[in-house]
Short mmCIF file of C-alpha atoms and ligand atoms in Angstrom, two decimals:
data_model
loop_
_atom_site.label_atom_id
_atom_site.label_comp_id
_atom_site.label_asym_id
_atom_site.label_seq_id
_atom_site.Cartn_x
_atom_site.Cartn_y
_atom_site.Cartn_z
CA MET A 1 0.00 0.00 0.00
CA ASP A 2 1.14 3.58 -0.65
CA VAL A 3 -0.19 6.93 0.52
CA ILE A 4 0.34 10.58 -0.36
CA VAL A 5 -0.17 12.94 2.57
CA LEU A 6 -1.03 16.44 1.40
CA GLY A 7 -0.13 19.18 3.90
CA GLY A 8 2.79 19.01 6.32
CA GLY A 9 1.46 20.57 9.52
CA LEU A 10 1.29 18.56 12.73
CA MET A 11 -1.53 16.38 11.34
CA GLY A 12 0.29 15.54 8.12
CA ALA A 13 3.70 15.02 9.72
CA ALA A 14 2.30 12.81 12.50
CA SER A 15 0.22 10.78 10.02
CA THR A 16 3.28 10.29 7.81
CA TYR A 17 5.30 9.04 10.76
CA PHE A 18 2.66 6.58 11.97
CA LEU A 19 1.98 5.33 8.43
CA ALA A 20 5.69 4.70 7.88
CA ARG A 21 5.87 2.91 11.23
CA ARG A 22 3.13 0.58 9.99
CA GLY A 23 5.24 -0.25 6.94
CA VAL A 24 3.23 1.88 4.49
CA ARG A 25 5.10 3.59 1.64
CA VAL A 26 4.28 7.25 2.26
CA THR A 27 5.10 10.59 0.65
CA LEU A 28 4.37 13.87 2.44
CA ILE A 29 3.90 16.88 0.16
CA GLU A 30 4.04 20.34 1.76
CA ARG A 31 3.99 23.51 -0.28
CA ASN A 32 6.02 25.50 2.28
CA ARG A 33 8.17 24.11 5.10
CA VAL A 34 6.88 21.35 7.36
CA GLY A 35 5.12 22.82 10.40
CA SER A 36 4.98 26.39 9.11
CA GLY A 37 1.15 26.69 9.06
CA ALA A 38 -1.17 26.91 12.07
CA THR A 39 1.08 24.48 13.92
CA VAL A 40 4.05 26.80 14.42
CA ALA A 41 1.71 29.61 15.56
CA SER A 42 0.03 27.51 18.23
CA PHE A 43 0.01 28.52 21.89
CA GLY A 44 1.13 24.98 22.65
CA ASN A 45 -1.68 24.04 25.01
CA ILE A 46 -2.08 20.31 25.63
CA ARG A 47 -5.41 20.58 27.36
CA ARG A 48 -8.42 18.29 27.71
CA SER A 49 -10.59 20.45 30.03
CA GLY A 50 -13.54 21.96 28.19
CA ARG A 51 -13.27 19.72 25.12
CA TYR A 52 -16.21 18.26 23.22
CA LEU A 53 -16.80 15.10 25.28
CA PRO A 54 -16.80 12.50 22.47
CA GLN A 55 -13.37 13.86 21.51
CA LEU A 56 -11.85 12.79 24.83
CA PRO A 57 -10.83 9.25 23.75
CA LEU A 58 -8.88 10.78 20.85
CA ALA A 59 -7.41 13.38 23.22
CA ARG A 60 -6.42 10.60 25.66
CA ARG A 61 -4.70 8.63 22.88
CA SER A 62 -2.89 11.78 21.86
CA LEU A 63 -1.82 12.66 25.40
CA THR A 64 -0.27 9.20 25.79
CA LEU A 65 1.72 9.79 22.60
CA TRP A 66 2.83 13.26 23.74
CA GLY A 67 4.24 11.50 26.80
CA LYS A 68 6.25 9.15 24.57
CA ALA A 69 7.23 11.77 21.99
CA ALA A 70 10.80 12.42 23.13
CA GLU A 71 11.72 8.75 23.04
CA MET A 72 9.67 7.93 19.95
CA LEU A 73 10.99 10.86 17.90
CA ASP A 74 14.45 10.92 19.46
CA ARG A 75 14.08 14.63 20.25
CA ASP A 76 12.87 16.71 23.17
CA VAL A 77 9.77 18.45 21.81
CA GLU A 78 9.37 20.16 25.19
CA PHE A 79 6.25 18.29 26.22
CA ARG A 80 5.87 19.03 29.91
CA ALA A 81 3.00 17.51 31.92
CA THR A 82 2.86 20.51 34.23
CA GLY A 83 -0.92 20.33 34.64
CA HIS A 84 -3.69 22.64 33.47
CA VAL A 85 -5.42 25.03 35.89
CA ARG A 86 -8.72 26.63 34.90
CA LEU A 87 -9.84 29.50 37.08
CA VAL A 88 -13.42 30.21 38.11
CA PHE A 89 -14.42 33.85 38.55
CA SER A 90 -18.24 33.63 38.54
CA GLN A 91 -21.21 31.47 39.40
CA ALA A 92 -21.55 30.66 35.68
CA GLY A 93 -17.93 29.52 35.69
CA LEU A 94 -18.51 27.31 38.73
CA GLU A 95 -21.52 25.69 37.12
CA GLU A 96 -19.71 25.15 33.84
CA MET A 97 -16.70 23.61 35.60
CA ARG A 98 -18.80 21.27 37.74
CA SER A 99 -21.06 20.09 34.97
CA PHE A 100 -18.08 19.47 32.66
CA ALA A 101 -16.19 17.61 35.41
CA THR A 102 -19.20 15.36 36.09
CA ALA A 103 -19.82 14.69 32.41
CA ALA A 104 -16.12 14.09 31.61
CA ARG A 105 -15.55 11.49 34.33
CA PRO A 106 -17.16 8.58 32.42
CA TRP A 107 -14.97 9.59 29.47
CA GLY A 108 -11.86 9.00 31.60
CA LEU A 109 -10.96 12.59 32.51
CA SER A 110 -10.80 13.40 36.23
CA LEU A 111 -10.56 17.06 37.19
CA GLU A 112 -9.63 18.12 40.72
CA GLU A 113 -11.77 20.95 42.10
CA LEU A 114 -9.74 23.50 44.09
CA THR A 115 -11.24 26.00 46.52
CA ALA A 116 -9.93 29.57 46.38
CA THR A 117 -7.71 28.85 49.41
CA GLU A 118 -6.27 25.71 47.82
CA LEU A 119 -5.71 27.52 44.52
CA HIS A 120 -3.83 30.39 46.14
CA ALA A 121 -1.75 28.06 48.32
CA ARG A 122 -0.75 25.80 45.43
CA PHE A 123 -0.41 28.45 42.72
CA PRO A 124 0.47 31.79 44.33
CA GLY A 125 0.05 34.84 42.15
CA LEU A 126 -2.71 33.35 39.98
CA GLY A 127 -6.25 34.76 39.95
CA PRO A 128 -6.45 36.57 43.32
CA GLU A 129 -10.18 37.17 42.71
CA ALA A 130 -10.87 33.59 41.55
CA ILE A 131 -13.44 31.74 43.65
CA ALA A 132 -12.36 28.22 42.64
CA ALA A 133 -10.44 26.33 39.95
CA SER A 134 -10.11 22.98 38.26
CA PHE A 135 -6.79 21.18 37.95
CA SER A 136 -5.97 18.51 35.39
CA PRO A 137 -2.58 17.18 36.46
CA GLU A 138 -1.68 15.14 33.37
CA ASP A 139 -2.14 17.96 30.84
CA GLY A 140 0.48 20.59 30.00
CA SER A 141 2.18 22.05 26.96
CA GLY A 142 4.58 21.36 24.12
CA ASN A 143 6.75 23.42 21.79
CA PRO A 144 4.84 24.27 18.58
CA ARG A 145 8.05 24.99 16.67
CA LEU A 146 9.51 21.54 17.31
CA ILE A 147 6.77 18.95 17.00
CA ALA A 148 5.96 18.81 13.26
CA PRO A 149 9.61 18.83 12.07
CA ALA A 150 10.36 16.18 14.72
CA PHE A 151 7.63 13.90 13.32
CA ALA A 152 8.76 14.55 9.72
CA ASP A 153 12.43 13.85 10.50
CA ALA A 154 11.55 10.67 12.38
CA ALA A 155 9.32 9.59 9.48
CA ARG A 156 12.14 10.21 7.01
CA ARG A 157 14.49 8.05 9.10
CA ILE A 158 12.10 5.09 8.78
CA GLY A 159 11.63 5.46 5.03
CA ALA A 160 9.02 8.16 4.35
CA GLU A 161 9.62 10.67 1.58
CA ILE A 162 9.20 14.30 2.71
CA ILE A 163 8.80 16.86 -0.06
CA GLU A 164 8.76 20.55 0.89
CA ASN A 165 8.50 23.84 -1.00
CA VAL A 166 6.63 22.51 -4.03
CA GLU A 167 3.56 23.91 -5.72
CA VAL A 168 0.67 21.47 -6.02
CA LYS A 169 -0.77 22.11 -9.50
CA ALA A 170 -3.46 19.45 -9.77
CA ILE A 171 -4.95 16.47 -7.96
CA ARG A 172 -6.46 13.75 -10.16
CA ARG A 173 -8.13 10.39 -9.75
CA SER A 174 -6.38 7.65 -11.74
CA ALA A 175 -6.96 3.98 -12.40
CA TYR A 176 -4.43 3.27 -9.66
CA GLY A 177 -5.75 5.79 -7.13
CA PHE A 178 -4.54 9.40 -7.11
CA GLU A 179 -2.04 11.56 -8.95
CA VAL A 180 -0.71 14.77 -7.46
CA GLU A 181 0.96 17.00 -10.04
CA THR A 182 3.54 19.28 -8.43
CA SER A 183 6.28 21.65 -9.54
CA ASN A 184 8.75 18.78 -9.01
CA GLY A 185 6.82 16.11 -10.93
CA ILE A 186 3.84 13.79 -10.64
CA HIS A 187 3.41 11.63 -7.56
CA ALA A 188 1.00 8.69 -7.54
CA ALA A 189 -0.42 6.56 -4.76
CA ALA A 190 -3.39 4.33 -4.02
CA CYS A 191 -4.53 6.57 -1.16
CA LEU A 192 -4.55 10.30 -0.52
CA LEU A 193 -4.74 11.85 2.94
CA ASN A 194 -5.87 15.48 3.02
CA THR A 195 -4.19 17.22 5.96
CA ALA A 196 -4.19 20.70 4.44
CA GLY A 197 -5.37 22.50 7.58
CA ALA A 198 -7.46 25.60 6.90
CA TRP A 199 -7.12 24.80 3.17
CA GLY A 200 -8.44 21.25 3.55
CA ALA A 201 -11.92 22.22 2.38
CA ARG A 202 -10.47 23.43 -0.91
CA ILE A 203 -9.21 19.91 -1.51
CA SER A 204 -12.34 18.13 -0.29
CA ALA A 205 -14.45 20.41 -2.54
CA GLN A 206 -12.59 19.02 -5.55
CA PHE A 207 -14.17 15.67 -4.67
CA GLY A 208 -17.68 17.08 -4.22
CA GLU A 209 -17.35 17.38 -0.45
CA ALA A 210 -18.05 20.97 0.54
CA VAL A 211 -17.26 21.91 4.15
CA PRO A 212 -18.32 25.28 5.60
CA ILE A 213 -15.05 26.52 7.03
CA VAL A 214 -13.71 30.00 7.75
CA ALA A 215 -10.08 30.96 8.24
CA LYS A 216 -9.32 32.96 11.36
CA GLY A 217 -6.23 34.08 13.24
CA PRO A 218 -6.15 33.90 17.05
CA GLN A 219 -3.83 36.55 18.51
CA MET A 220 -0.88 35.38 20.62
CA GLY A 221 1.87 37.26 22.44
CA VAL A 222 4.91 36.72 24.60
CA THR A 223 6.46 38.86 27.33
CA GLU A 224 10.01 39.50 28.39
CA PRO A 225 11.29 36.79 30.76
CA LEU A 226 10.33 36.84 34.44
CA PRO A 227 11.52 34.57 37.25
CA HIS A 228 10.06 31.12 36.58
CA ARG A 229 7.15 30.76 39.03
CA ILE A 230 4.14 29.50 37.05
CA LEU A 231 4.29 25.81 36.31
CA PRO A 232 0.86 24.86 34.89
CA VAL A 233 -0.95 26.19 31.85
CA VAL A 234 -3.68 28.58 33.03
CA GLY A 235 -7.12 29.27 31.55
CA VAL A 236 -10.59 30.33 32.70
CA TRP A 237 -14.07 28.77 32.73
CA ALA A 238 -17.17 30.40 31.20
CA HIS A 239 -15.09 32.65 28.95
CA ASP A 240 -14.82 35.08 31.90
CA HIS A 241 -12.37 37.94 31.32
CA GLY A 242 -12.47 37.27 27.58
CA GLY A 243 -11.35 33.67 27.91
CA GLY A 244 -7.67 34.52 28.28
CA TYR A 245 -4.99 31.89 28.85
CA LEU A 246 -1.26 31.86 29.49
CA ARG A 247 1.75 29.77 30.40
CA GLN A 248 5.29 30.49 31.43
CA VAL A 249 8.05 28.77 29.48
CA GLU A 250 11.12 27.49 31.29
CA ARG A 251 13.17 30.47 30.07
CA GLY A 252 10.72 32.71 31.96
CA ASN A 253 8.70 34.34 29.17
CA ILE A 254 4.92 34.33 29.51
CA VAL A 255 3.09 33.22 26.39
CA PHE A 256 -0.54 34.34 26.20
CA GLY A 257 -3.64 34.15 24.04
CA GLY A 258 -7.39 34.72 24.22
CA GLY A 259 -8.97 37.96 25.40
CA ALA A 260 -9.17 39.30 21.84
CA GLU A 261 -11.37 38.50 18.83
CA ARG A 262 -9.76 36.36 16.16
CA THR A 263 -8.88 38.27 12.99
CA ASP A 264 -10.15 37.34 9.52
CA VAL A 265 -7.60 35.65 7.27
CA SER A 266 -7.62 35.29 3.49
CA LEU A 267 -6.99 31.70 2.46
CA ASP A 268 -5.35 32.99 -0.72
CA THR A 269 -2.39 34.40 1.21
CA GLY A 270 -2.83 32.52 4.48
CA HIS A 271 -1.17 35.50 6.11
CA ALA A 272 -2.61 35.95 9.62
CA LYS A 273 -1.54 39.21 11.22
CA PRO A 274 -1.88 40.21 14.88
CA ASP A 275 -3.74 43.48 15.39
CA PRO A 276 -1.79 45.89 17.64
CA ALA A 277 -5.02 47.76 18.44
CA ARG A 278 -6.34 44.63 20.18
CA LEU A 279 -3.29 44.14 22.42
CA PRO A 280 -4.20 46.57 25.27
CA GLY A 281 -7.66 44.99 25.65
CA GLN A 282 -6.13 41.54 25.50
CA LEU A 283 -3.69 42.39 28.30
CA ARG A 284 -6.48 43.95 30.38
CA ALA A 285 -8.42 40.69 30.04
CA LEU A 286 -5.38 38.73 31.27
CA LEU A 287 -4.68 40.85 34.37
CA PRO A 288 -7.28 39.11 36.60
CA ILE A 289 -5.54 35.82 35.75
CA LEU A 290 -2.04 37.11 36.46
CA PRO A 291 -1.81 40.63 37.95
CA ALA A 292 2.01 40.52 37.61
CA LEU A 293 1.50 41.12 33.87
CA ALA A 294 0.79 44.81 34.65
CA ASN A 295 4.50 45.61 34.82
CA VAL A 296 5.86 43.44 32.04
CA SER A 297 6.83 44.27 28.45
CA VAL A 298 5.36 42.36 25.54
CA ILE A 299 8.20 41.55 23.16
CA ARG A 300 6.35 39.88 20.27
CA THR A 301 2.85 39.20 19.00
CA TRP A 302 1.80 36.81 16.24
CA SER A 303 -1.08 34.92 14.73
CA GLY A 304 -1.66 31.93 12.46
CA CYS A 305 -4.18 30.75 9.86
CA GLU A 306 -6.53 28.18 11.37
CA GLY A 307 -9.69 26.64 9.85
CA TYR A 308 -12.91 26.80 11.87
CA ALA A 309 -15.75 24.55 10.72
CA ALA A 310 -19.32 25.75 11.23
CA ASP A 311 -19.94 23.31 14.11
CA GLY A 312 -16.55 23.82 15.78
CA LEU A 313 -15.44 20.22 15.17
CA PRO A 314 -12.70 18.89 12.87
CA VAL A 315 -13.17 16.75 9.77
CA MET A 316 -11.65 13.28 10.19
CA GLY A 317 -12.17 9.99 8.44
CA ARG A 318 -12.66 8.53 4.98
CA SER A 319 -14.15 10.50 2.11
CA ALA A 320 -17.79 9.77 1.38
CA THR A 321 -17.32 10.30 -2.37
CA ALA A 322 -13.87 9.01 -3.33
CA PRO A 323 -12.62 5.57 -2.24
CA GLY A 324 -9.00 5.84 -1.05
CA LEU A 325 -9.35 9.50 -0.04
CA PHE A 326 -9.12 10.39 3.66
CA HIS A 327 -9.43 13.72 5.49
CA ALA A 328 -8.01 15.17 8.72
CA PHE A 329 -8.37 18.95 8.62
CA GLY A 330 -10.17 21.95 10.11
CA PHE A 331 -9.11 21.60 13.74
CA CYS A 332 -10.87 24.77 14.93
CA GLY A 333 -8.17 26.10 17.28
CA HIS A 334 -7.72 22.95 19.33
CA GLY A 335 -5.68 20.60 17.13
CA PHE A 336 -2.28 20.94 18.77
CA GLN A 337 -3.24 18.65 21.65
CA LEU A 338 -4.83 16.17 19.25
CA GLY A 339 -2.03 16.05 16.66
CA PRO A 340 -0.12 12.88 17.61
CA GLY A 341 -3.41 11.03 18.20
CA VAL A 342 -4.83 12.19 14.87
CA GLY A 343 -1.72 10.91 13.08
CA ASP A 344 -1.92 7.55 14.85
CA VAL A 345 -5.66 7.17 14.23
CA MET A 346 -5.44 8.12 10.55
CA ALA A 347 -2.55 5.69 10.01
CA GLU A 348 -4.57 2.94 11.72
CA LEU A 349 -7.69 3.73 9.67
CA ILE A 350 -5.84 3.86 6.34
CA SER A 351 -3.74 0.76 6.90
CA THR A 352 -6.31 -1.50 8.61
CA GLY A 353 -9.64 -0.07 7.41
CA ALA A 354 -10.85 0.78 10.94
CA THR A 355 -9.81 2.56 14.12
CA GLU A 356 -10.47 1.65 17.71
CA THR A 357 -10.82 5.36 18.65
CA PRO A 358 -14.28 6.80 17.92
CA ILE A 359 -14.18 9.54 15.26
CA HIS A 360 -17.70 9.14 13.89
CA ASP A 361 -18.78 12.65 14.99
CA PHE A 362 -16.08 14.17 12.78
CA ARG A 363 -17.11 12.46 9.52
CA ILE A 364 -17.28 14.72 6.50
CA GLU A 365 -20.78 13.56 5.50
CA ARG A 366 -22.26 15.65 8.31
CA PHE A 367 -22.00 18.63 5.94
CA HIS A 368 -23.21 16.91 2.77
CA ARG A 369 -26.33 17.79 0.86
CA ARG A 370 -28.16 15.28 -1.30
CA ASP A 371 -27.54 17.15 -4.55
CA GLU A 372 -23.73 17.17 -4.34
CA GLY A 373 -21.67 15.51 -7.07
CA GLN A 374 -19.01 12.85 -6.88
CA GLY A 375 -15.93 14.95 -7.68
CA PRO A 376 -13.25 14.68 -10.38
CA GLY A 377 -13.01 11.49 -12.39
C1 FAD B 1 -2.47 31.15 16.92
C2 FAD B 1 -2.94 29.75 17.18
C3 FAD B 1 -2.89 29.22 18.48
C4 FAD B 1 -3.31 27.91 18.70
N1 FAD B 1 -3.19 27.37 19.95
C5 FAD B 1 -3.54 26.07 20.17
C6 FAD B 1 -3.36 25.46 21.44
O1 FAD B 1 -2.83 26.08 22.36
N2 FAD B 1 -3.77 24.17 21.62
C7 FAD B 1 -4.33 23.45 20.62
O2 FAD B 1 -4.69 22.29 20.85
N3 FAD B 1 -4.46 24.00 19.38
C8 FAD B 1 -4.08 25.27 19.14
N4 FAD B 1 -4.21 25.82 17.91
C9 FAD B 1 -4.71 24.99 16.84
C10 FAD B 1 -3.61 24.10 16.27
O3 FAD B 1 -2.40 24.82 16.15
C11 FAD B 1 -4.07 23.57 14.92
O4 FAD B 1 -5.35 22.97 15.06
C12 FAD B 1 -3.12 22.54 14.35
O5 FAD B 1 -1.79 22.99 14.37
C13 FAD B 1 -3.55 22.23 12.93
O6 FAD B 1 -2.57 21.43 12.33
P1 FAD B 1 -2.75 21.05 10.80
O7 FAD B 1 -1.64 20.15 10.45
O8 FAD B 1 -4.16 20.60 10.56
O9 FAD B 1 -2.67 22.47 10.04
P2 FAD B 1 -1.42 23.35 9.60
O10 FAD B 1 -0.36 23.37 10.63
O11 FAD B 1 -1.96 24.65 9.12
O12 FAD B 1 -0.84 22.54 8.37
C14 FAD B 1 -1.50 22.47 7.12
C15 FAD B 1 -0.41 22.51 6.07
O13 FAD B 1 -0.99 22.23 4.80
C16 FAD B 1 -0.26 22.96 3.84
N5 FAD B 1 -1.07 23.02 2.62
C17 FAD B 1 -2.27 23.62 2.46
N6 FAD B 1 -2.72 23.42 1.21
C18 FAD B 1 -1.78 22.68 0.58
C19 FAD B 1 -1.68 22.15 -0.74
N7 FAD B 1 -2.64 22.34 -1.65
N8 FAD B 1 -0.57 21.45 -1.06
C20 FAD B 1 0.43 21.25 -0.15
N9 FAD B 1 0.38 21.72 1.11
C21 FAD B 1 -0.72 22.42 1.48
C22 FAD B 1 -0.02 24.29 4.50
O14 FAD B 1 1.08 24.97 3.91
C23 FAD B 1 0.23 23.89 5.94
O15 FAD B 1 1.62 23.75 6.24
C24 FAD B 1 -3.80 27.12 17.64
C25 FAD B 1 -3.86 27.67 16.34
C26 FAD B 1 -3.41 28.97 16.12
C27 FAD B 1 -3.45 29.50 14.71
#
């Protein structure tokens, strides 16, 4: 069996690695550099709190792989299971936290509930006005600049072909399966995996599978370094204070996001720009989470082009119109945590025909209308 993976973000690079590990002949085609799309822009949150519940088995599978990543990929991708704290500032936040914690337990996620006193004793300096918090000790963060290249390099070492910086001119069905015409020649394979991120719907549409997706850019920033005092990743329940979140990297800088509307991004350029006018409001929203931010300089802001599907869920699974075509795209701002699991699940599905992790809710047919065609012949 052979597979072409189209799009070398975290999803494509991880899928390529796990396919190669299963003995599949696999070629990854990326039009820029591996990992240079939404993946490199990510905040790096490896969080399960607040997720769509039926996604938790996939998130669990992924978390296990994050824990093995350094050994598996022979590189420290800076996964740190520092825990994830989510602060509660309001009654609505308390209710949201408790109902999620109760509902998530049967799905295998146990959240600790902290009183305000426990929160302030365990995590001094965080949320002085918070009335409670949840703590998920196994979650944490990883380095968004390292993970996709690490998967691609590991895949190359076990036989995968990684092609970067090529223009994809056409994608065709053939008697054998699929042909992808690029600026460095034609590549053919029996199967095609679409991991083109925010651009994935452009590829699925060529096969008669329209997906309502918009491209948006969440705004991120990083401060000058401070003494390293904050271990866990920190967020809030009920979108209080604009839903801000932050973490402190080991070098001391505080990376932050949330608290500002996402900007519109054109898929033609894919260029997501941070908006300086939104930064003061974003920092104001973060102050209740970490008052120490009041006296700190922001040294860089950035954004990235991410695809958001109309129902907030990704597209994963086999195509409903083209045998041999598979999709894993549109991760709606929460794909970094899922990446290793998505790669493993897609490799399992493609090479064995099934996957033990439920992904039914993410099937592409949920968007289909009866009158849609069958795509290119
Ligand atoms: C600013 C920001 C912060 C985020 N923070 C978090 C977070 O903290 N936690 C979390 O879980 N998630 C987070 N996310 C979401 C997460 O980063 C994404 O869901 C994930 O990286 C998506 O990976 P991907 O491989 O699907 O997409 P991408 O990384 O965008 O990769 C898709 C690749 O496909 C390539 N491509 C597209 N079309 C073609 C084509 N025709 N031919 C060849 N190549 C093509 C692109 O060049 C790109 O490299 C964040 C996203 C952003 C933008």
